[in-house]
Amino acid sequence: MKKLMMIAAMMVAVLSANAQNEVGQVTLKPTVGMNLATMTKVDNSKMRVGFTAGVEAEYGVAENFGVTAGLFYSMQGVKSKEGVIPFNILGINGEVKGTQTMKLDYINIPILAQYYIVKGLAVKAGIQPGFCVSKKLKTEGTVSTAGGSEKISSDDKITDGVNGFQFAIPVGLSYEYESFVLDARYNIGVTKALKDSDPRHSVFQITLGYKFAL
């Protein structure tokens, strides 16, 4: 048992020695990637695949510890499964067989602490305020008419019902190799996405960035 404990202690020491950060160094990381976004407590829903891009700065607090702050454009929301959807076009009520996508896009400001487990590999967690900059409801499907069926597609602005501010807790992992950083995060929504109901954002995010020192 003592030998195992000594080996474990030596491994921890080696891993710490292999940490990536330089103390006091500031780096910048432009980033692009993909969101797999949905909302909790929404029936018959599936993920909305969206785009995310931004920039993140990191300050090296210790050899194996850093603090980051970023600014990201993030496409979020939720998509319905195929089904019958009520609609109103030019005052005419009806039903369409298709899907609806609630497209809610945000400017997010993630602030994270990250710990380098081994050289290049970091675990991270923090907080993320966000501000809604675009809110639309997209409807796509087929409607039955007297002459048969007709495809319709609309992309309408949502005028009310969406909270303009969101707060999330991001947790994740990243791996750096030759200045390229592959990052995977799960953003856990804390605040309500909608005013009159309880859904919260749930976003899995994969990004690739390029890190350089200032």
PDB file of C-alpha atoms in Angstrom:
ATOM      1  CA  MET A   1       0.000   0.000   0.000  1.00  0.00           C
ATOM      2  CA  LYS A   2       2.835   2.412   0.869  1.00  0.00           C
ATOM      3  CA  LYS A   3       4.480   1.736  -2.487  1.00  0.00           C
ATOM      4  CA  LEU A   4       1.225   2.482  -4.302  1.00  0.00           C
ATOM      5  CA  MET A   5       0.849   5.760  -2.397  1.00  0.00           C
ATOM      6  CA  MET A   6       4.426   6.733  -3.247  1.00  0.00           C
ATOM      7  CA  ILE A   7       3.852   5.957  -6.926  1.00  0.00           C
ATOM      8  CA  ALA A   8       0.626   7.990  -6.913  1.00  0.00           C
ATOM      9  CA  ALA A   9       2.416  10.932  -5.271  1.00  0.00           C
ATOM     10  CA  MET A  10       5.204  10.765  -7.861  1.00  0.00           C
ATOM     11  CA  MET A  11       2.656  10.734 -10.705  1.00  0.00           C
ATOM     12  CA  VAL A  12       0.917  13.811  -9.295  1.00  0.00           C
ATOM     13  CA  ALA A  13       4.279  15.583  -9.033  1.00  0.00           C
ATOM     14  CA  VAL A  14       5.155  14.688 -12.639  1.00  0.00           C
ATOM     15  CA  LEU A  15       1.771  15.823 -13.933  1.00  0.00           C
ATOM     16  CA  SER A  16       2.080  19.132 -12.109  1.00  0.00           C
ATOM     17  CA  ALA A  17       5.575  19.619 -13.544  1.00  0.00           C
ATOM     18  CA  ASN A  18       4.171  19.105 -17.039  1.00  0.00           C
ATOM     19  CA  ALA A  19       1.574  21.864 -16.645  1.00  0.00           C
ATOM     20  CA  GLN A  20       1.159  24.233 -19.563  1.00  0.00           C
ATOM     21  CA  ASN A  21       0.803  27.742 -18.152  1.00  0.00           C
ATOM     22  CA  GLU A  22       3.397  30.455 -17.726  1.00  0.00           C
ATOM     23  CA  VAL A  23       2.823  32.572 -14.636  1.00  0.00           C
ATOM     24  CA  GLY A  24       1.796  36.129 -15.500  1.00  0.00           C
ATOM     25  CA  GLN A  25       1.418  35.427 -19.211  1.00  0.00           C
ATOM     26  CA  VAL A  26      -1.640  36.697 -21.087  1.00  0.00           C
ATOM     27  CA  THR A  27      -2.809  34.775 -24.161  1.00  0.00           C
ATOM     28  CA  LEU A  28      -5.553  35.376 -26.700  1.00  0.00           C
ATOM     29  CA  LYS A  29      -7.534  32.657 -28.458  1.00  0.00           C
ATOM     30  CA  PRO A  30      -9.856  33.302 -31.436  1.00  0.00           C
ATOM     31  CA  THR A  31     -12.356  30.432 -31.582  1.00  0.00           C
ATOM     32  CA  VAL A  32     -15.004  28.941 -33.881  1.00  0.00           C
ATOM     33  CA  GLY A  33     -17.224  25.929 -33.349  1.00  0.00           C
ATOM     34  CA  MET A  34     -20.598  24.277 -33.110  1.00  0.00           C
ATOM     35  CA  ASN A  35     -23.468  24.289 -30.605  1.00  0.00           C
ATOM     36  CA  LEU A  36     -25.838  21.403 -29.924  1.00  0.00           C
ATOM     37  CA  ALA A  37     -28.564  23.350 -28.152  1.00  0.00           C
ATOM     38  CA  THR A  38     -31.852  22.416 -26.567  1.00  0.00           C
ATOM     39  CA  MET A  39     -34.032  23.417 -23.599  1.00  0.00           C
ATOM     40  CA  THR A  40     -35.122  21.535 -20.541  1.00  0.00           C
ATOM     41  CA  LYS A  41     -38.820  20.817 -19.887  1.00  0.00           C
ATOM     42  CA  VAL A  42     -39.819  21.129 -23.555  1.00  0.00           C
ATOM     43  CA  ASP A  43     -41.812  18.137 -24.815  1.00  0.00           C
ATOM     44  CA  ASN A  44     -41.242  16.574 -28.256  1.00  0.00           C
ATOM     45  CA  SER A  45     -38.068  18.536 -28.844  1.00  0.00           C
ATOM     46  CA  LYS A  46     -34.643  17.897 -30.291  1.00  0.00           C
ATOM     47  CA  MET A  47     -31.363  19.777 -30.597  1.00  0.00           C
ATOM     48  CA  ARG A  48     -30.840  22.853 -32.670  1.00  0.00           C
ATOM     49  CA  VAL A  49     -27.429  22.686 -34.347  1.00  0.00           C
ATOM     50  CA  GLY A  50     -25.894  26.147 -34.447  1.00  0.00           C
ATOM     51  CA  PHE A  51     -22.720  28.176 -34.835  1.00  0.00           C
ATOM     52  CA  THR A  52     -20.571  29.803 -32.178  1.00  0.00           C
ATOM     53  CA  ALA A  53     -17.549  32.070 -32.527  1.00  0.00           C
ATOM     54  CA  GLY A  54     -15.599  34.465 -30.380  1.00  0.00           C
ATOM     55  CA  VAL A  55     -12.389  35.246 -28.593  1.00  0.00           C
ATOM     56  CA  GLU A  56     -11.059  34.263 -25.181  1.00  0.00           C
ATOM     57  CA  ALA A  57      -8.207  35.700 -23.099  1.00  0.00           C
ATOM     58  CA  GLU A  58      -6.326  33.740 -20.450  1.00  0.00           C
ATOM     59  CA  TYR A  59      -4.124  34.901 -17.576  1.00  0.00           C
ATOM     60  CA  GLY A  60      -1.620  32.452 -16.079  1.00  0.00           C
ATOM     61  CA  VAL A  61      -2.113  32.596 -12.305  1.00  0.00           C
ATOM     62  CA  ALA A  62       0.138  29.602 -11.583  1.00  0.00           C
ATOM     63  CA  GLU A  63       1.992  26.952 -13.571  1.00  0.00           C
ATOM     64  CA  ASN A  64      -1.074  24.709 -13.633  1.00  0.00           C
ATOM     65  CA  PHE A  65      -3.864  27.247 -13.120  1.00  0.00           C
ATOM     66  CA  GLY A  66      -5.355  29.991 -15.288  1.00  0.00           C
ATOM     67  CA  VAL A  67      -8.356  32.307 -15.486  1.00  0.00           C
ATOM     68  CA  THR A  68     -10.135  33.021 -18.770  1.00  0.00           C
ATOM     69  CA  ALA A  69     -12.690  35.565 -19.947  1.00  0.00           C
ATOM     70  CA  GLY A  70     -14.341  35.525 -23.361  1.00  0.00           C
ATOM     71  CA  LEU A  71     -16.888  37.070 -25.686  1.00  0.00           C
ATOM     72  CA  PHE A  72     -18.870  34.695 -27.907  1.00  0.00           C
ATOM     73  CA  TYR A  73     -21.730  34.815 -30.385  1.00  0.00           C
ATOM     74  CA  SER A  74     -23.818  31.720 -29.657  1.00  0.00           C
ATOM     75  CA  MET A  75     -26.749  30.260 -31.611  1.00  0.00           C
ATOM     76  CA  GLN A  76     -29.071  28.529 -29.121  1.00  0.00           C
ATOM     77  CA  GLY A  77     -32.734  27.564 -28.741  1.00  0.00           C
ATOM     78  CA  VAL A  78     -34.616  24.364 -29.489  1.00  0.00           C
ATOM     79  CA  LYS A  79     -36.210  22.515 -32.406  1.00  0.00           C
ATOM     80  CA  SER A  80     -39.467  20.573 -32.373  1.00  0.00           C
ATOM     81  CA  LYS A  81     -39.816  17.056 -33.668  1.00  0.00           C
ATOM     82  CA  GLU A  82     -41.843  16.470 -36.844  1.00  0.00           C
ATOM     83  CA  GLY A  83     -45.535  16.934 -36.099  1.00  0.00           C
ATOM     84  CA  VAL A  84     -48.717  18.931 -36.699  1.00  0.00           C
ATOM     85  CA  ILE A  85     -48.275  22.622 -35.912  1.00  0.00           C
ATOM     86  CA  PRO A  86     -51.021  25.280 -35.790  1.00  0.00           C
ATOM     87  CA  PHE A  87     -50.281  28.404 -37.831  1.00  0.00           C
ATOM     88  CA  ASN A  88     -51.790  31.707 -38.869  1.00  0.00           C
ATOM     89  CA  ILE A  89     -50.965  33.265 -42.233  1.00  0.00           C
ATOM     90  CA  LEU A  90     -52.716  36.440 -43.379  1.00  0.00           C
ATOM     91  CA  GLY A  91     -55.364  35.899 -40.736  1.00  0.00           C
ATOM     92  CA  ILE A  92     -56.153  32.353 -41.891  1.00  0.00           C
ATOM     93  CA  ASN A  93     -55.801  29.698 -39.204  1.00  0.00           C
ATOM     94  CA  GLY A  94     -54.767  26.189 -40.118  1.00  0.00           C
ATOM     95  CA  GLU A  95     -52.331  23.376 -39.477  1.00  0.00           C
ATOM     96  CA  VAL A  96     -49.039  22.451 -41.064  1.00  0.00           C
ATOM     97  CA  LYS A  97     -47.128  19.193 -40.812  1.00  0.00           C
ATOM     98  CA  GLY A  98     -43.511  20.056 -40.154  1.00  0.00           C
ATOM     99  CA  THR A  99     -41.105  21.473 -37.580  1.00  0.00           C
ATOM    100  CA  GLN A 100     -40.574  24.698 -35.687  1.00  0.00           C
ATOM    101  CA  THR A 101     -37.247  26.070 -34.484  1.00  0.00           C
ATOM    102  CA  MET A 102     -36.975  28.650 -31.732  1.00  0.00           C
ATOM    103  CA  LYS A 103     -33.813  30.482 -32.798  1.00  0.00           C
ATOM    104  CA  LEU A 104     -32.396  32.393 -29.831  1.00  0.00           C
ATOM    105  CA  ASP A 105     -28.952  33.887 -30.393  1.00  0.00           C
ATOM    106  CA  TYR A 106     -26.831  35.363 -27.602  1.00  0.00           C
ATOM    107  CA  ILE A 107     -23.694  37.295 -26.835  1.00  0.00           C
ATOM    108  CA  ASN A 108     -22.165  35.225 -24.030  1.00  0.00           C
ATOM    109  CA  ILE A 109     -19.391  36.232 -21.640  1.00  0.00           C
ATOM    110  CA  PRO A 110     -17.828  33.078 -20.143  1.00  0.00           C
ATOM    111  CA  ILE A 111     -15.524  33.588 -17.152  1.00  0.00           C
ATOM    112  CA  LEU A 112     -13.761  30.377 -16.151  1.00  0.00           C
ATOM    113  CA  ALA A 113     -11.076  28.954 -13.943  1.00  0.00           C
ATOM    114  CA  GLN A 114      -9.078  26.157 -15.522  1.00  0.00           C
ATOM    115  CA  TYR A 115      -6.676  23.649 -14.048  1.00  0.00           C
ATOM    116  CA  TYR A 116      -4.084  21.860 -16.174  1.00  0.00           C
ATOM    117  CA  ILE A 117      -4.110  18.170 -15.246  1.00  0.00           C
ATOM    118  CA  VAL A 118      -1.285  17.273 -17.628  1.00  0.00           C
ATOM    119  CA  LYS A 119       0.578  19.176 -20.305  1.00  0.00           C
ATOM    120  CA  GLY A 120      -2.061  20.679 -22.589  1.00  0.00           C
ATOM    121  CA  LEU A 121      -5.095  19.068 -20.898  1.00  0.00           C
ATOM    122  CA  ALA A 122      -7.252  21.312 -18.710  1.00  0.00           C
ATOM    123  CA  VAL A 123     -10.514  20.999 -16.802  1.00  0.00           C
ATOM    124  CA  LYS A 124     -12.583  24.157 -16.431  1.00  0.00           C
ATOM    125  CA  ALA A 125     -15.675  25.607 -14.790  1.00  0.00           C
ATOM    126  CA  GLY A 126     -17.121  29.049 -14.204  1.00  0.00           C
ATOM    127  CA  ILE A 127     -20.006  31.402 -14.839  1.00  0.00           C
ATOM    128  CA  GLN A 128     -21.531  32.798 -18.037  1.00  0.00           C
ATOM    129  CA  PRO A 129     -23.874  35.773 -18.344  1.00  0.00           C
ATOM    130  CA  GLY A 130     -25.511  36.156 -21.756  1.00  0.00           C
ATOM    131  CA  PHE A 131     -27.647  38.683 -23.625  1.00  0.00           C
ATOM    132  CA  CYS A 132     -30.191  37.771 -26.314  1.00  0.00           C
ATOM    133  CA  VAL A 133     -29.510  39.650 -29.569  1.00  0.00           C
ATOM    134  CA  SER A 134     -31.834  37.754 -31.942  1.00  0.00           C
ATOM    135  CA  LYS A 135     -35.078  35.826 -31.374  1.00  0.00           C
ATOM    136  CA  LYS A 136     -37.022  34.179 -34.187  1.00  0.00           C
ATOM    137  CA  LEU A 137     -39.436  31.307 -34.732  1.00  0.00           C
ATOM    138  CA  LYS A 138     -38.855  29.354 -37.940  1.00  0.00           C
ATOM    139  CA  THR A 139     -41.651  27.145 -39.314  1.00  0.00           C
ATOM    140  CA  GLU A 140     -41.065  24.641 -42.118  1.00  0.00           C
ATOM    141  CA  GLY A 141     -43.500  22.065 -43.430  1.00  0.00           C
ATOM    142  CA  THR A 142     -46.346  21.134 -45.744  1.00  0.00           C
ATOM    143  CA  VAL A 143     -49.903  22.440 -45.600  1.00  0.00           C
ATOM    144  CA  SER A 144     -52.886  20.780 -47.274  1.00  0.00           C
ATOM    145  CA  THR A 145     -54.785  22.913 -49.778  1.00  0.00           C
ATOM    146  CA  ALA A 146     -57.747  22.422 -52.128  1.00  0.00           C
ATOM    147  CA  GLY A 147     -55.316  21.730 -54.947  1.00  0.00           C
ATOM    148  CA  GLY A 148     -53.185  19.257 -52.996  1.00  0.00           C
ATOM    149  CA  SER A 149     -50.324  20.235 -50.725  1.00  0.00           C
ATOM    150  CA  GLU A 150     -47.977  23.192 -50.531  1.00  0.00           C
ATOM    151  CA  LYS A 151     -44.653  23.677 -48.804  1.00  0.00           C
ATOM    152  CA  ILE A 152     -44.316  26.704 -46.545  1.00  0.00           C
ATOM    153  CA  SER A 153     -41.396  28.299 -44.751  1.00  0.00           C
ATOM    154  CA  SER A 154     -41.490  31.321 -42.468  1.00  0.00           C
ATOM    155  CA  ASP A 155     -38.931  32.987 -40.205  1.00  0.00           C
ATOM    156  CA  ASP A 156     -40.767  35.369 -37.883  1.00  0.00           C
ATOM    157  CA  LYS A 157     -39.418  37.621 -35.163  1.00  0.00           C
ATOM    158  CA  ILE A 158     -40.512  36.820 -31.624  1.00  0.00           C
ATOM    159  CA  THR A 159     -41.745  40.084 -30.128  1.00  0.00           C
ATOM    160  CA  ASP A 160     -42.343  38.979 -26.529  1.00  0.00           C
ATOM    161  CA  GLY A 161     -41.982  36.099 -24.099  1.00  0.00           C
ATOM    162  CA  VAL A 162     -38.189  35.612 -24.228  1.00  0.00           C
ATOM    163  CA  ASN A 163     -35.975  36.767 -21.372  1.00  0.00           C
ATOM    164  CA  GLY A 164     -33.266  39.073 -22.659  1.00  0.00           C
ATOM    165  CA  PHE A 165     -30.729  37.909 -20.059  1.00  0.00           C
ATOM    166  CA  GLN A 166     -29.526  34.383 -19.346  1.00  0.00           C
ATOM    167  CA  PHE A 167     -27.106  32.984 -16.795  1.00  0.00           C
ATOM    168  CA  ALA A 168     -25.335  29.657 -17.225  1.00  0.00           C
ATOM    169  CA  ILE A 169     -22.654  27.524 -15.595  1.00  0.00           C
ATOM    170  CA  PRO A 170     -20.109  26.213 -18.135  1.00  0.00           C
ATOM    171  CA  VAL A 171     -18.027  23.111 -17.346  1.00  0.00           C
ATOM    172  CA  GLY A 172     -15.674  21.315 -19.691  1.00  0.00           C
ATOM    173  CA  LEU A 173     -12.322  20.079 -20.939  1.00  0.00           C
ATOM    174  CA  SER A 174      -9.776  21.420 -23.395  1.00  0.00           C
ATOM    175  CA  TYR A 175      -6.647  20.042 -25.031  1.00  0.00           C
ATOM    176  CA  GLU A 176      -3.892  22.184 -26.524  1.00  0.00           C
ATOM    177  CA  TYR A 177      -1.411  20.998 -29.154  1.00  0.00           C
ATOM    178  CA  GLU A 178       0.946  23.251 -31.102  1.00  0.00           C
ATOM    179  CA  SER A 179      -1.114  26.352 -30.121  1.00  0.00           C
ATOM    180  CA  PHE A 180      -4.378  24.799 -31.372  1.00  0.00           C
ATOM    181  CA  VAL A 181      -6.966  24.226 -28.634  1.00  0.00           C
ATOM    182  CA  LEU A 182      -9.871  21.776 -28.883  1.00  0.00           C
ATOM    183  CA  ASP A 183     -12.522  22.677 -26.305  1.00  0.00           C
ATOM    184  CA  ALA A 184     -15.672  20.812 -25.231  1.00  0.00           C
ATOM    185  CA  ARG A 185     -18.098  22.467 -22.820  1.00  0.00           C
ATOM    186  CA  TYR A 186     -21.531  21.906 -21.406  1.00  0.00           C
ATOM    187  CA  ASN A 187     -23.364  25.134 -20.578  1.00  0.00           C
ATOM    188  CA  ILE A 188     -25.984  24.509 -17.878  1.00  0.00           C
ATOM    189  CA  GLY A 189     -28.757  27.107 -17.967  1.00  0.00           C
ATOM    190  CA  VAL A 190     -29.646  28.550 -14.545  1.00  0.00           C
ATOM    191  CA  THR A 191     -32.162  31.273 -15.400  1.00  0.00           C
ATOM    192  CA  LYS A 192     -35.424  30.815 -17.317  1.00  0.00           C
ATOM    193  CA  ALA A 193     -35.168  31.228 -21.078  1.00  0.00           C
ATOM    194  CA  LEU A 194     -38.846  32.175 -21.402  1.00  0.00           C
ATOM    195  CA  LYS A 195     -40.876  34.586 -19.275  1.00  0.00           C
ATOM    196  CA  ASP A 196     -44.065  32.570 -18.725  1.00  0.00           C
ATOM    197  CA  SER A 197     -42.664  29.032 -18.496  1.00  0.00           C
ATOM    198  CA  ASP A 198     -39.740  27.174 -16.994  1.00  0.00           C
ATOM    199  CA  PRO A 199     -37.421  25.978 -19.836  1.00  0.00           C
ATOM    200  CA  ARG A 200     -33.708  26.561 -19.352  1.00  0.00           C
ATOM    201  CA  HIS A 201     -30.946  26.428 -21.943  1.00  0.00           C
ATOM    202  CA  SER A 202     -28.881  23.261 -22.245  1.00  0.00           C
ATOM    203  CA  VAL A 203     -25.979  23.669 -24.680  1.00  0.00           C
ATOM    204  CA  PHE A 204     -23.138  21.301 -25.583  1.00  0.00           C
ATOM    205  CA  GLN A 205     -20.379  23.246 -27.340  1.00  0.00           C
ATOM    206  CA  ILE A 206     -17.362  22.061 -29.330  1.00  0.00           C
ATOM    207  CA  THR A 207     -14.832  24.635 -30.541  1.00  0.00           C
ATOM    208  CA  LEU A 208     -11.389  24.896 -32.090  1.00  0.00           C
ATOM    209  CA  GLY A 209      -9.184  27.871 -31.268  1.00  0.00           C
ATOM    210  CA  TYR A 210      -5.682  29.190 -31.921  1.00  0.00           C
ATOM    211  CA  LYS A 211      -3.823  30.435 -28.854  1.00  0.00           C
ATOM    212  CA  PHE A 212      -1.019  33.016 -28.924  1.00  0.00           C
ATOM    213  CA  ALA A 213       0.759  35.125 -26.328  1.00  0.00           C
ATOM    214  CA  LEU A 214       0.355  38.897 -26.184  1.00  0.00           C
TER     215      LEU A 214
END
